[in-house]
Amino acid sequence: GLCCCPDEHRIDYVLCTIHDFFETKVTDPALYVGLQIERDPGSRLIYIHQRPYLKRIIHKYDFSDCSPISTPADCNLALRSSDSTDSDSISIFSFVNGVGNLQFASTGSRPDVTYSVSNVARFKSRFTNAHCNAVKRIFWYLRSTVDTKLVYGGTTSSTILTAHADADYAADLDDRKSLSGYIVFLHGGPIS
C-alpha cells in the first residue's frame, strides 16, 4: 500500500499497527501500481507519471516514430456506431487491446486523454477504420507528450479543492444522449 501524511509520527503509528498483523517492508515509493512517483523535497512537489508504460505501449503498437500532434482528438470528427466491423481495421490494429491500454494510462496519470479514450471505448464491439484512426491519434498525442507528469504540492497553504464540470447537449449522434465530464483538483493536481 501507499501511506501519505504530513506527520511522520502518524505514519509510524499506522505502519507499526499494520506490522503487528502482517509482515511489512517499508521503502520509499518510486513505483506503485504502474505509476512512477518522484519526490522533490526542496520544492515540496510530488510528480506522478507513467513514462515507461507509455513508451512500452507506444512501441508495442509501432507508434515510436509518429509525427507530433497537439491534441488527443479531432474536434471535427464525430464518431458513430456501425452495424458491422471493418475487417481491415481488425487486421491493421488491435482496437480492443489498444483501448484497454489507453484506459489504464488515462486512469493512472493522464486525465488529459480521458474524454477521448472514453469516447472511443464506447465502440469496442462495433468499430470502423474511423474509430481505429481516433485511437491512433490518441497514441500519437501520447507519443508527443510522453514526458507529461501530474504535479502535486508546492504550497504549505490550506488544502485547496477545485472542481470543474461540463456537459454537451445531445451530442451523441446515435442516441442523442448528452455527454458530461468532470475533474477535481487537490493542491493543483487532479485526483478524480
mmCIF file with all atom_site columns, C-alpha atoms in Angstrom:
data_model
loop_
_atom_site.group_PDB
_atom_site.id
_atom_site.type_symbol
_atom_site.label_atom_id
_atom_site.label_alt_id
_atom_site.label_comp_id
_atom_site.label_asym_id
_atom_site.label_entity_id
_atom_site.label_seq_id
_atom_site.pdbx_PDB_ins_code
_atom_site.Cartn_x
_atom_site.Cartn_y
_atom_site.Cartn_z
_atom_site.occupancy
_atom_site.B_iso_or_equiv
_atom_site.pdbx_formal_charge
_atom_site.auth_seq_id
_atom_site.auth_comp_id
_atom_site.auth_asym_id
_atom_site.auth_atom_id
_atom_site.pdbx_PDB_model_num
ATOM 1   C CA . GLY A 1 1   ? 0.000   0.000  0.000   1.00 0.00 ? 1   GLY A CA 1
ATOM 2   C CA . LEU A 1 2   ? 0.853   3.641  -0.056  1.00 0.00 ? 2   LEU A CA 1
ATOM 3   C CA . CYS A 1 3   ? 0.770   5.780  3.083   1.00 0.00 ? 3   CYS A CA 1
ATOM 4   C CA . CYS A 1 4   ? 0.833   9.590  2.811   1.00 0.00 ? 4   CYS A CA 1
ATOM 5   C CA . CYS A 1 5   ? 0.652   12.041 5.690   1.00 0.00 ? 5   CYS A CA 1
ATOM 6   C CA . PRO A 1 6   ? 2.441   15.259 6.680   1.00 0.00 ? 6   PRO A CA 1
ATOM 7   C CA . ASP A 1 7   ? 3.004   13.910 10.224  1.00 0.00 ? 7   ASP A CA 1
ATOM 8   C CA . GLU A 1 8   ? 5.732   11.236 10.454  1.00 0.00 ? 8   GLU A CA 1
ATOM 9   C CA . HIS A 1 9   ? 4.512   10.118 13.901  1.00 0.00 ? 9   HIS A CA 1
ATOM 10  C CA . ARG A 1 10  ? 1.103   9.232  12.477  1.00 0.00 ? 10  ARG A CA 1
ATOM 11  C CA . ILE A 1 11  ? 2.714   7.320  9.628   1.00 0.00 ? 11  ILE A CA 1
ATOM 12  C CA . ASP A 1 12  ? 4.894   5.407  12.108  1.00 0.00 ? 12  ASP A CA 1
ATOM 13  C CA . TYR A 1 13  ? 1.832   4.577  14.217  1.00 0.00 ? 13  TYR A CA 1
ATOM 14  C CA . VAL A 1 14  ? -0.115  3.279  11.209  1.00 0.00 ? 14  VAL A CA 1
ATOM 15  C CA . LEU A 1 15  ? 2.839   1.250  9.955   1.00 0.00 ? 15  LEU A CA 1
ATOM 16  C CA . CYS A 1 16  ? 3.500   -0.266 13.403  1.00 0.00 ? 16  CYS A CA 1
ATOM 17  C CA . THR A 1 17  ? -0.161  -1.201 13.759  1.00 0.00 ? 17  THR A CA 1
ATOM 18  C CA . ILE A 1 18  ? -0.175  -2.892 10.355  1.00 0.00 ? 18  ILE A CA 1
ATOM 19  C CA . HIS A 1 19  ? 3.144   -4.595 11.146  1.00 0.00 ? 19  HIS A CA 1
ATOM 20  C CA . ASP A 1 20  ? 1.572   -6.172 14.250  1.00 0.00 ? 20  ASP A CA 1
ATOM 21  C CA . PHE A 1 21  ? -0.727  -8.184 11.980  1.00 0.00 ? 21  PHE A CA 1
ATOM 22  C CA . PHE A 1 22  ? 1.202   -8.545 8.721   1.00 0.00 ? 22  PHE A CA 1
ATOM 23  C CA . GLU A 1 23  ? 4.758   -8.871 7.510   1.00 0.00 ? 23  GLU A CA 1
ATOM 24  C CA . THR A 1 24  ? 5.643   -5.481 6.041   1.00 0.00 ? 24  THR A CA 1
ATOM 25  C CA . LYS A 1 25  ? 8.503   -3.842 4.221   1.00 0.00 ? 25  LYS A CA 1
ATOM 26  C CA . VAL A 1 26  ? 8.785   -0.046 4.188   1.00 0.00 ? 26  VAL A CA 1
ATOM 27  C CA . THR A 1 27  ? 10.504  1.628  1.246   1.00 0.00 ? 27  THR A CA 1
ATOM 28  C CA . ASP A 1 28  ? 10.409  4.990  -0.461  1.00 0.00 ? 28  ASP A CA 1
ATOM 29  C CA . PRO A 1 29  ? 7.645   4.952  -3.048  1.00 0.00 ? 29  PRO A CA 1
ATOM 30  C CA . ALA A 1 30  ? 9.077   5.006  -6.546  1.00 0.00 ? 30  ALA A CA 1
ATOM 31  C CA . LEU A 1 31  ? 6.669   2.667  -8.317  1.00 0.00 ? 31  LEU A CA 1
ATOM 32  C CA . TYR A 1 32  ? 3.108   1.997  -7.209  1.00 0.00 ? 32  TYR A CA 1
ATOM 33  C CA . VAL A 1 33  ? 0.615   0.014  -9.327  1.00 0.00 ? 33  VAL A CA 1
ATOM 34  C CA . GLY A 1 34  ? 2.380   1.085  -12.508 1.00 0.00 ? 34  GLY A CA 1
ATOM 35  C CA . LEU A 1 35  ? 2.705   4.739  -11.513 1.00 0.00 ? 35  LEU A CA 1
ATOM 36  C CA . GLN A 1 36  ? 6.172   6.262  -11.267 1.00 0.00 ? 36  GLN A CA 1
ATOM 37  C CA . ILE A 1 37  ? 6.416   8.544  -8.226  1.00 0.00 ? 37  ILE A CA 1
ATOM 38  C CA . GLU A 1 38  ? 9.127   11.189 -7.956  1.00 0.00 ? 38  GLU A CA 1
ATOM 39  C CA . ARG A 1 39  ? 9.588   13.496 -4.986  1.00 0.00 ? 39  ARG A CA 1
ATOM 40  C CA . ASP A 1 40  ? 11.301  16.872 -4.787  1.00 0.00 ? 40  ASP A CA 1
ATOM 41  C CA . PRO A 1 41  ? 11.539  17.638 -1.047  1.00 0.00 ? 41  PRO A CA 1
ATOM 42  C CA . GLY A 1 42  ? 13.151  21.037 -1.669  1.00 0.00 ? 42  GLY A CA 1
ATOM 43  C CA . SER A 1 43  ? 10.152  22.381 -3.539  1.00 0.00 ? 43  SER A CA 1
ATOM 44  C CA . ARG A 1 44  ? 7.662   20.097 -1.732  1.00 0.00 ? 44  ARG A CA 1
ATOM 45  C CA . LEU A 1 45  ? 6.462   18.629 -5.029  1.00 0.00 ? 45  LEU A CA 1
ATOM 46  C CA . ILE A 1 46  ? 5.384   15.117 -5.958  1.00 0.00 ? 46  ILE A CA 1
ATOM 47  C CA . TYR A 1 47  ? 5.378   14.058 -9.616  1.00 0.00 ? 47  TYR A CA 1
ATOM 48  C CA . ILE A 1 48  ? 3.392   11.085 -10.885 1.00 0.00 ? 48  ILE A CA 1
ATOM 49  C CA . HIS A 1 49  ? 3.799   9.713  -14.390 1.00 0.00 ? 49  HIS A CA 1
ATOM 50  C CA . GLN A 1 50  ? 3.711   6.547  -16.478 1.00 0.00 ? 50  GLN A CA 1
ATOM 51  C CA . ARG A 1 51  ? 6.550   7.301  -18.896 1.00 0.00 ? 51  ARG A CA 1
ATOM 52  C CA . PRO A 1 52  ? 7.938   3.700  -19.032 1.00 0.00 ? 52  PRO A CA 1
ATOM 53  C CA . TYR A 1 53  ? 4.448   2.244  -19.539 1.00 0.00 ? 53  TYR A CA 1
ATOM 54  C CA . LEU A 1 54  ? 3.580   4.790  -22.228 1.00 0.00 ? 54  LEU A CA 1
ATOM 55  C CA . LYS A 1 55  ? 6.850   4.161  -24.069 1.00 0.00 ? 55  LYS A CA 1
ATOM 56  C CA . ARG A 1 56  ? 6.190   0.415  -23.914 1.00 0.00 ? 56  ARG A CA 1
ATOM 57  C CA . ILE A 1 57  ? 2.670   0.616  -25.383 1.00 0.00 ? 57  ILE A CA 1
ATOM 58  C CA . ILE A 1 58  ? 3.724   3.210  -27.967 1.00 0.00 ? 58  ILE A CA 1
ATOM 59  C CA . HIS A 1 59  ? 6.448   0.794  -29.095 1.00 0.00 ? 59  HIS A CA 1
ATOM 60  C CA . LYS A 1 60  ? 4.061   -2.194 -28.896 1.00 0.00 ? 60  LYS A CA 1
ATOM 61  C CA . TYR A 1 61  ? 1.683   -0.580 -31.396 1.00 0.00 ? 61  TYR A CA 1
ATOM 62  C CA . ASP A 1 62  ? 4.552   0.756  -33.530 1.00 0.00 ? 62  ASP A CA 1
ATOM 63  C CA . PHE A 1 63  ? 3.980   4.484  -32.962 1.00 0.00 ? 63  PHE A CA 1
ATOM 64  C CA . SER A 1 64  ? 7.547   5.291  -31.864 1.00 0.00 ? 64  SER A CA 1
ATOM 65  C CA . ASP A 1 65  ? 8.280   7.321  -35.000 1.00 0.00 ? 65  ASP A CA 1
ATOM 66  C CA . CYS A 1 66  ? 4.925   9.044  -35.465 1.00 0.00 ? 66  CYS A CA 1
ATOM 67  C CA . SER A 1 67  ? 4.618   12.766 -36.112 1.00 0.00 ? 67  SER A CA 1
ATOM 68  C CA . PRO A 1 68  ? 3.925   15.070 -33.157 1.00 0.00 ? 68  PRO A CA 1
ATOM 69  C CA . ILE A 1 69  ? 0.318   16.030 -32.568 1.00 0.00 ? 69  ILE A CA 1
ATOM 70  C CA . SER A 1 70  ? -1.037  18.619 -30.117 1.00 0.00 ? 70  SER A CA 1
ATOM 71  C CA . THR A 1 71  ? -4.483  17.226 -29.216 1.00 0.00 ? 71  THR A CA 1
ATOM 72  C CA . PRO A 1 72  ? -5.740  13.716 -28.414 1.00 0.00 ? 72  PRO A CA 1
ATOM 73  C CA . ALA A 1 73  ? -8.860  14.048 -30.585 1.00 0.00 ? 73  ALA A CA 1
ATOM 74  C CA . ASP A 1 74  ? -10.060 15.789 -33.706 1.00 0.00 ? 74  ASP A CA 1
ATOM 75  C CA . CYS A 1 75  ? -12.871 18.082 -32.568 1.00 0.00 ? 75  CYS A CA 1
ATOM 76  C CA . ASN A 1 76  ? -14.365 17.990 -36.080 1.00 0.00 ? 76  ASN A CA 1
ATOM 77  C CA . LEU A 1 77  ? -14.694 14.192 -36.101 1.00 0.00 ? 77  LEU A CA 1
ATOM 78  C CA . ALA A 1 78  ? -17.985 12.791 -34.823 1.00 0.00 ? 78  ALA A CA 1
ATOM 79  C CA . LEU A 1 79  ? -17.810 9.042  -34.184 1.00 0.00 ? 79  LEU A CA 1
ATOM 80  C CA . ARG A 1 80  ? -20.878 6.891  -34.832 1.00 0.00 ? 80  ARG A CA 1
ATOM 81  C CA . SER A 1 81  ? -21.751 3.271  -34.208 1.00 0.00 ? 81  SER A CA 1
ATOM 82  C CA . SER A 1 82  ? -21.545 0.859  -37.094 1.00 0.00 ? 82  SER A CA 1
ATOM 83  C CA . ASP A 1 83  ? -23.683 -2.163 -37.871 1.00 0.00 ? 83  ASP A CA 1
ATOM 84  C CA . SER A 1 84  ? -20.590 -4.093 -38.904 1.00 0.00 ? 84  SER A CA 1
ATOM 85  C CA . THR A 1 85  ? -16.906 -4.107 -38.048 1.00 0.00 ? 85  THR A CA 1
ATOM 86  C CA . ASP A 1 86  ? -14.425 -3.342 -40.811 1.00 0.00 ? 86  ASP A CA 1
ATOM 87  C CA . SER A 1 87  ? -12.343 -6.472 -41.320 1.00 0.00 ? 87  SER A CA 1
ATOM 88  C CA . ASP A 1 88  ? -9.424  -4.290 -42.430 1.00 0.00 ? 88  ASP A CA 1
ATOM 89  C CA . SER A 1 89  ? -9.366  -2.468 -39.107 1.00 0.00 ? 89  SER A CA 1
ATOM 90  C CA . ILE A 1 90  ? -9.066  -5.731 -37.179 1.00 0.00 ? 90  ILE A CA 1
ATOM 91  C CA . SER A 1 91  ? -6.023  -6.860 -39.140 1.00 0.00 ? 91  SER A CA 1
ATOM 92  C CA . ILE A 1 92  ? -4.411  -3.404 -39.135 1.00 0.00 ? 92  ILE A CA 1
ATOM 93  C CA . PHE A 1 93  ? -4.829  -2.572 -35.482 1.00 0.00 ? 93  PHE A CA 1
ATOM 94  C CA . SER A 1 94  ? -5.828  -4.383 -32.313 1.00 0.00 ? 94  SER A CA 1
ATOM 95  C CA . PHE A 1 95  ? -8.567  -1.948 -31.361 1.00 0.00 ? 95  PHE A CA 1
ATOM 96  C CA . VAL A 1 96  ? -9.789  -3.511 -28.135 1.00 0.00 ? 96  VAL A CA 1
ATOM 97  C CA . ASN A 1 97  ? -6.309  -4.069 -26.662 1.00 0.00 ? 97  ASN A CA 1
ATOM 98  C CA . GLY A 1 98  ? -5.256  -0.578 -27.671 1.00 0.00 ? 98  GLY A CA 1
ATOM 99  C CA . VAL A 1 99  ? -8.281  0.963  -25.988 1.00 0.00 ? 99  VAL A CA 1
ATOM 100 C CA . GLY A 1 100 ? -7.615  -1.087 -22.839 1.00 0.00 ? 100 GLY A CA 1
ATOM 101 C CA . ASN A 1 101 ? -4.009  0.126  -22.715 1.00 0.00 ? 101 ASN A CA 1
ATOM 102 C CA . LEU A 1 102 ? -5.200  3.702  -23.170 1.00 0.00 ? 102 LEU A CA 1
ATOM 103 C CA . GLN A 1 103 ? -7.783  3.305  -20.395 1.00 0.00 ? 103 GLN A CA 1
ATOM 104 C CA . PHE A 1 104 ? -5.049  2.223  -17.969 1.00 0.00 ? 104 PHE A CA 1
ATOM 105 C CA . ALA A 1 105 ? -2.937  5.258  -18.889 1.00 0.00 ? 105 ALA A CA 1
ATOM 106 C CA . SER A 1 106 ? -5.965  7.534  -18.639 1.00 0.00 ? 106 SER A CA 1
ATOM 107 C CA . THR A 1 107 ? -6.946  6.412  -15.149 1.00 0.00 ? 107 THR A CA 1
ATOM 108 C CA . GLY A 1 108 ? -3.361  6.336  -13.897 1.00 0.00 ? 108 GLY A CA 1
ATOM 109 C CA . SER A 1 109 ? -1.733  9.614  -14.796 1.00 0.00 ? 109 SER A CA 1
ATOM 110 C CA . ARG A 1 110 ? -3.190  11.046 -17.995 1.00 0.00 ? 110 ARG A CA 1
ATOM 111 C CA . PRO A 1 111 ? -6.541  12.742 -17.358 1.00 0.00 ? 111 PRO A CA 1
ATOM 112 C CA . ASP A 1 112 ? -5.882  14.825 -20.483 1.00 0.00 ? 112 ASP A CA 1
ATOM 113 C CA . VAL A 1 113 ? -6.850  11.835 -22.659 1.00 0.00 ? 113 VAL A CA 1
ATOM 114 C CA . THR A 1 114 ? -9.752  10.542 -20.554 1.00 0.00 ? 114 THR A CA 1
ATOM 115 C CA . TYR A 1 115 ? -12.537 12.062 -22.645 1.00 0.00 ? 115 TYR A CA 1
ATOM 116 C CA . SER A 1 116 ? -11.010 10.884 -25.920 1.00 0.00 ? 116 SER A CA 1
ATOM 117 C CA . VAL A 1 117 ? -10.389 7.381  -24.575 1.00 0.00 ? 117 VAL A CA 1
ATOM 118 C CA . SER A 1 118 ? -13.876 7.017  -23.107 1.00 0.00 ? 118 SER A CA 1
ATOM 119 C CA . ASN A 1 119 ? -15.334 8.253  -26.382 1.00 0.00 ? 119 ASN A CA 1
ATOM 120 C CA . VAL A 1 120 ? -13.618 5.527  -28.459 1.00 0.00 ? 120 VAL A CA 1
ATOM 121 C CA . ALA A 1 121 ? -14.179 2.864  -25.778 1.00 0.00 ? 121 ALA A CA 1
ATOM 122 C CA . ARG A 1 122 ? -17.919 3.074  -26.402 1.00 0.00 ? 122 ARG A CA 1
ATOM 123 C CA . PHE A 1 123 ? -17.330 1.453  -29.791 1.00 0.00 ? 123 PHE A CA 1
ATOM 124 C CA . LYS A 1 124 ? -15.312 -1.601 -28.720 1.00 0.00 ? 124 LYS A CA 1
ATOM 125 C CA . SER A 1 125 ? -17.846 -4.060 -30.101 1.00 0.00 ? 125 SER A CA 1
ATOM 126 C CA . ARG A 1 126 ? -18.621 -2.246 -33.375 1.00 0.00 ? 126 ARG A CA 1
ATOM 127 C CA . PHE A 1 127 ? -15.808 -0.149 -34.713 1.00 0.00 ? 127 PHE A CA 1
ATOM 128 C CA . THR A 1 128 ? -14.614 1.004  -38.121 1.00 0.00 ? 128 THR A CA 1
ATOM 129 C CA . ASN A 1 129 ? -11.444 2.494  -39.556 1.00 0.00 ? 129 ASN A CA 1
ATOM 130 C CA . ALA A 1 130 ? -12.605 5.902  -38.274 1.00 0.00 ? 130 ALA A CA 1
ATOM 131 C CA . HIS A 1 131 ? -12.609 4.556  -34.715 1.00 0.00 ? 131 HIS A CA 1
ATOM 132 C CA . CYS A 1 132 ? -9.181  2.950  -35.226 1.00 0.00 ? 132 CYS A CA 1
ATOM 133 C CA . ASN A 1 133 ? -7.852  6.263  -36.521 1.00 0.00 ? 133 ASN A CA 1
ATOM 134 C CA . ALA A 1 134 ? -9.224  8.013  -33.429 1.00 0.00 ? 134 ALA A CA 1
ATOM 135 C CA . VAL A 1 135 ? -7.359  5.518  -31.213 1.00 0.00 ? 135 VAL A CA 1
ATOM 136 C CA . LYS A 1 136 ? -4.174  6.004  -33.252 1.00 0.00 ? 136 LYS A CA 1
ATOM 137 C CA . ARG A 1 137 ? -4.479  9.755  -32.788 1.00 0.00 ? 137 ARG A CA 1
ATOM 138 C CA . ILE A 1 138 ? -4.556  9.291  -29.002 1.00 0.00 ? 138 ILE A CA 1
ATOM 139 C CA . PHE A 1 139 ? -1.372  7.212  -29.243 1.00 0.00 ? 139 PHE A CA 1
ATOM 140 C CA . TRP A 1 140 ? 0.241   9.894  -31.408 1.00 0.00 ? 140 TRP A CA 1
ATOM 141 C CA . TYR A 1 141 ? -0.687  12.508 -28.824 1.00 0.00 ? 141 TYR A CA 1
ATOM 142 C CA . LEU A 1 142 ? 0.757   10.396 -26.003 1.00 0.00 ? 142 LEU A CA 1
ATOM 143 C CA . ARG A 1 143 ? 3.947   9.943  -28.026 1.00 0.00 ? 143 ARG A CA 1
ATOM 144 C CA . SER A 1 144 ? 4.166   13.740 -28.344 1.00 0.00 ? 144 SER A CA 1
ATOM 145 C CA . THR A 1 145 ? 3.540   14.275 -24.610 1.00 0.00 ? 145 THR A CA 1
ATOM 146 C CA . VAL A 1 146 ? 5.168   11.171 -23.117 1.00 0.00 ? 146 VAL A CA 1
ATOM 147 C CA . ASP A 1 147 ? 7.080   13.267 -20.542 1.00 0.00 ? 147 ASP A CA 1
ATOM 148 C CA . THR A 1 148 ? 3.949   14.920 -19.107 1.00 0.00 ? 148 THR A CA 1
ATOM 149 C CA . LYS A 1 149 ? 3.589   14.446 -15.342 1.00 0.00 ? 149 LYS A CA 1
ATOM 150 C CA . LEU A 1 150 ? 0.953   15.140 -12.731 1.00 0.00 ? 150 LEU A CA 1
ATOM 151 C CA . VAL A 1 151 ? 2.280   17.611 -10.154 1.00 0.00 ? 151 VAL A CA 1
ATOM 152 C CA . TYR A 1 152 ? 1.061   17.830 -6.558  1.00 0.00 ? 152 TYR A CA 1
ATOM 153 C CA . GLY A 1 153 ? 2.046   20.110 -3.699  1.00 0.00 ? 153 GLY A CA 1
ATOM 154 C CA . GLY A 1 154 ? 4.439   23.013 -3.704  1.00 0.00 ? 154 GLY A CA 1
ATOM 155 C CA . THR A 1 155 ? 2.437   25.024 -1.221  1.00 0.00 ? 155 THR A CA 1
ATOM 156 C CA . THR A 1 156 ? 2.022   24.995 2.529   1.00 0.00 ? 156 THR A CA 1
ATOM 157 C CA . SER A 1 157 ? -1.300  26.798 2.395   1.00 0.00 ? 157 SER A CA 1
ATOM 158 C CA . SER A 1 158 ? -4.524  25.159 3.421   1.00 0.00 ? 158 SER A CA 1
ATOM 159 C CA . THR A 1 159 ? -5.972  22.373 1.355   1.00 0.00 ? 159 THR A CA 1
ATOM 160 C CA . ILE A 1 160 ? -7.444  23.740 -1.859  1.00 0.00 ? 160 ILE A CA 1
ATOM 161 C CA . LEU A 1 161 ? -10.092 21.624 -3.581  1.00 0.00 ? 161 LEU A CA 1
ATOM 162 C CA . THR A 1 162 ? -11.320 22.743 -7.009  1.00 0.00 ? 162 THR A CA 1
ATOM 163 C CA . ALA A 1 163 ? -13.828 21.030 -9.290  1.00 0.00 ? 163 ALA A CA 1
ATOM 164 C CA . HIS A 1 164 ? -14.824 21.660 -12.901 1.00 0.00 ? 164 HIS A CA 1
ATOM 165 C CA . ALA A 1 165 ? -17.680 20.073 -14.846 1.00 0.00 ? 165 ALA A CA 1
ATOM 166 C CA . ASP A 1 166 ? -19.055 20.358 -18.340 1.00 0.00 ? 166 ASP A CA 1
ATOM 167 C CA . ALA A 1 167 ? -21.700 18.719 -20.498 1.00 0.00 ? 167 ALA A CA 1
ATOM 168 C CA . ASP A 1 168 ? -22.852 18.899 -24.062 1.00 0.00 ? 168 ASP A CA 1
ATOM 169 C CA . TYR A 1 169 ? -26.412 18.782 -25.239 1.00 0.00 ? 169 TYR A CA 1
ATOM 170 C CA . ALA A 1 170 ? -27.430 15.642 -27.131 1.00 0.00 ? 170 ALA A CA 1
ATOM 171 C CA . ALA A 1 171 ? -24.099 15.355 -28.933 1.00 0.00 ? 171 ALA A CA 1
ATOM 172 C CA . ASP A 1 172 ? -24.173 11.553 -29.209 1.00 0.00 ? 172 ASP A CA 1
ATOM 173 C CA . LEU A 1 173 ? -25.084 11.022 -32.854 1.00 0.00 ? 173 LEU A CA 1
ATOM 174 C CA . ASP A 1 174 ? -26.527 7.546  -32.267 1.00 0.00 ? 174 ASP A CA 1
ATOM 175 C CA . ASP A 1 175 ? -28.987 8.095  -29.414 1.00 0.00 ? 175 ASP A CA 1
ATOM 176 C CA . ARG A 1 176 ? -28.862 11.865 -28.778 1.00 0.00 ? 176 ARG A CA 1
ATOM 177 C CA . LYS A 1 177 ? -27.730 11.419 -25.183 1.00 0.00 ? 177 LYS A CA 1
ATOM 178 C CA . SER A 1 178 ? -25.730 14.151 -23.535 1.00 0.00 ? 178 SER A CA 1
ATOM 179 C CA . LEU A 1 179 ? -22.153 13.511 -22.510 1.00 0.00 ? 179 LEU A CA 1
ATOM 180 C CA . SER A 1 180 ? -20.689 15.052 -19.392 1.00 0.00 ? 180 SER A CA 1
ATOM 181 C CA . GLY A 1 181 ? -17.395 15.077 -17.588 1.00 0.00 ? 181 GLY A CA 1
ATOM 182 C CA . TYR A 1 182 ? -15.713 16.462 -14.530 1.00 0.00 ? 182 TYR A CA 1
ATOM 183 C CA . ILE A 1 183 ? -12.300 16.833 -12.968 1.00 0.00 ? 183 ILE A CA 1
ATOM 184 C CA . VAL A 1 184 ? -11.427 17.507 -9.339  1.00 0.00 ? 184 VAL A CA 1
ATOM 185 C CA . PHE A 1 185 ? -8.106  19.043 -8.281  1.00 0.00 ? 185 PHE A CA 1
ATOM 186 C CA . LEU A 1 186 ? -6.418  18.953 -4.881  1.00 0.00 ? 186 LEU A CA 1
ATOM 187 C CA . HIS A 1 187 ? -3.394  21.220 -4.370  1.00 0.00 ? 187 HIS A CA 1
ATOM 188 C CA . GLY A 1 188 ? -3.294  21.879 -8.105  1.00 0.00 ? 188 GLY A CA 1
ATOM 189 C CA . GLY A 1 189 ? -3.221  18.225 -9.222  1.00 0.00 ? 189 GLY A CA 1
ATOM 190 C CA . PRO A 1 190 ? -6.114  16.105 -10.478 1.00 0.00 ? 190 PRO A CA 1
ATOM 191 C CA . ILE A 1 191 ? -7.493  13.469 -8.102  1.00 0.00 ? 191 ILE A CA 1
ATOM 192 C CA . SER A 1 192 ? -10.738 12.460 -9.808  1.00 0.00 ? 192 SER A CA 1
#
